[in-house]
XYZ file of C-alpha atoms in Angstrom:
114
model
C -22.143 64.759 34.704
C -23.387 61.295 34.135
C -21.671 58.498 33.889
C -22.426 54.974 31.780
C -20.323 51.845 31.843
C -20.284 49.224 29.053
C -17.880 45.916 29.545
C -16.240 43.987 26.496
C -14.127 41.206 27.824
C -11.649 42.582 30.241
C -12.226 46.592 29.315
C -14.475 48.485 31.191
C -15.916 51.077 28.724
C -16.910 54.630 30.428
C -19.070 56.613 28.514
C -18.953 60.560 29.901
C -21.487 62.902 29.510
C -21.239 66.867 30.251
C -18.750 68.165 32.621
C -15.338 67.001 33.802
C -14.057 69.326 36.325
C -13.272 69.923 40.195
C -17.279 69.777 40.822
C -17.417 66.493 39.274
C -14.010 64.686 39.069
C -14.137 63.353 42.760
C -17.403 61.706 41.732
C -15.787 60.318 38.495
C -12.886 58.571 39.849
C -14.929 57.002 42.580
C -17.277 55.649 40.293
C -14.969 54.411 37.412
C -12.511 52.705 40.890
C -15.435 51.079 42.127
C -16.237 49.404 38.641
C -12.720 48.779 37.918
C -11.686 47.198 40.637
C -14.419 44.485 39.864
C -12.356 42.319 37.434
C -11.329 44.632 34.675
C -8.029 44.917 33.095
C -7.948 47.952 30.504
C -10.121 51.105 30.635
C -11.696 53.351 27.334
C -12.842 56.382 28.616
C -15.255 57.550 26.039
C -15.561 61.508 25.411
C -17.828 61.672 22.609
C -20.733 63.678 24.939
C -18.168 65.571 27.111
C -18.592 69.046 26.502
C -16.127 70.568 29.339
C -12.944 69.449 31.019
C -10.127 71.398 32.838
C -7.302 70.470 35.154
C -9.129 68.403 37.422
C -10.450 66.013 34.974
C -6.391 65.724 33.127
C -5.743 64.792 36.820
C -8.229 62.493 37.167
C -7.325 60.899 34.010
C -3.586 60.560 34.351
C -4.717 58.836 37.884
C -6.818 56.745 36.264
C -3.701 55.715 33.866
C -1.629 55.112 36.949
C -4.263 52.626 38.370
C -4.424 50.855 35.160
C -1.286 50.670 34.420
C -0.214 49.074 37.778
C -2.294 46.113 36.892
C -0.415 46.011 33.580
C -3.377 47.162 31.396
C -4.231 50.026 28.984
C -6.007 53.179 29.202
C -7.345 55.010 26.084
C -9.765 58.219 25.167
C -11.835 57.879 22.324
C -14.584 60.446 20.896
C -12.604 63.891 22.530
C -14.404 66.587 20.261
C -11.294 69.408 19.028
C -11.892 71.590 21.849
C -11.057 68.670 24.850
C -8.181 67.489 22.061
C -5.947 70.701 22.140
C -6.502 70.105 26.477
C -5.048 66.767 26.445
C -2.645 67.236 24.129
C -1.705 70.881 25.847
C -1.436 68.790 29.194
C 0.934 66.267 27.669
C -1.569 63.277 28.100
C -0.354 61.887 24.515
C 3.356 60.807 25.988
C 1.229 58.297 27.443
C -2.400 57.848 26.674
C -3.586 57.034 23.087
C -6.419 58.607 21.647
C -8.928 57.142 19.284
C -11.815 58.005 16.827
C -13.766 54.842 17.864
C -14.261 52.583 20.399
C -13.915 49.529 18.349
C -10.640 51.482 17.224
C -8.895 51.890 20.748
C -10.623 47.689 21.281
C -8.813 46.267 18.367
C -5.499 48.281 19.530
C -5.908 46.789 23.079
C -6.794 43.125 21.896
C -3.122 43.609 19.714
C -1.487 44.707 22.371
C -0.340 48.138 21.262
């Protein structure tokens, strides 16, 4: 799994390539906390190149969600091909985590506040 980070004003923006699963979660969610917890209010977790996720990763996203959510921010997937779709919407993600096409798409929902 690999694991790139773009910033755009107070959302950190991580882009996740191959593999979300309990071989690779642990190293996720330390690596997205450590660059959260640097000044950031709202996360985009980008799934566009993620070809593999099961229960481990919805954990590690819903924790994820918690974290952001305590610091009254947003979190939002963008880019999940129709395979990791069905998955989060099987796992009941979508009660509470929007999903986008684009990441200027879930941006301009943050910046209005939706």
């Amino acid at each position: 799994m690999d694991i790139n980070f773009m910033k755009k004003n107070d959302i950190l923006i991580a882009k996740v390539k191959g593999e979300l699963d309990h071989h690779t979660s642990d190293i996720f969610k330390e690596s997205i906390n450590n660059e959260y917890h640097k000044g950031y209010k709202n996360i985009i977790l980008d799934l566009k190149d993620l070809n593999f996720m099961d229960s481990s990763g919805i954990g590690m996203i819903l924790g994820r969600y918690k974290m952001v959510k305590d610091k009254h921010g947003t979190l939002a997937i963008v880019g999940a091909n129709s395979q990791l779709f069905k998955v989060i919407e099987l796992s009941g993600i979508l009660r509470v985590i929007n999903c986008y096409k684009s990441i200027e798409e879930a941006i301009n929902s943050m910046q209005r506040g939706i």
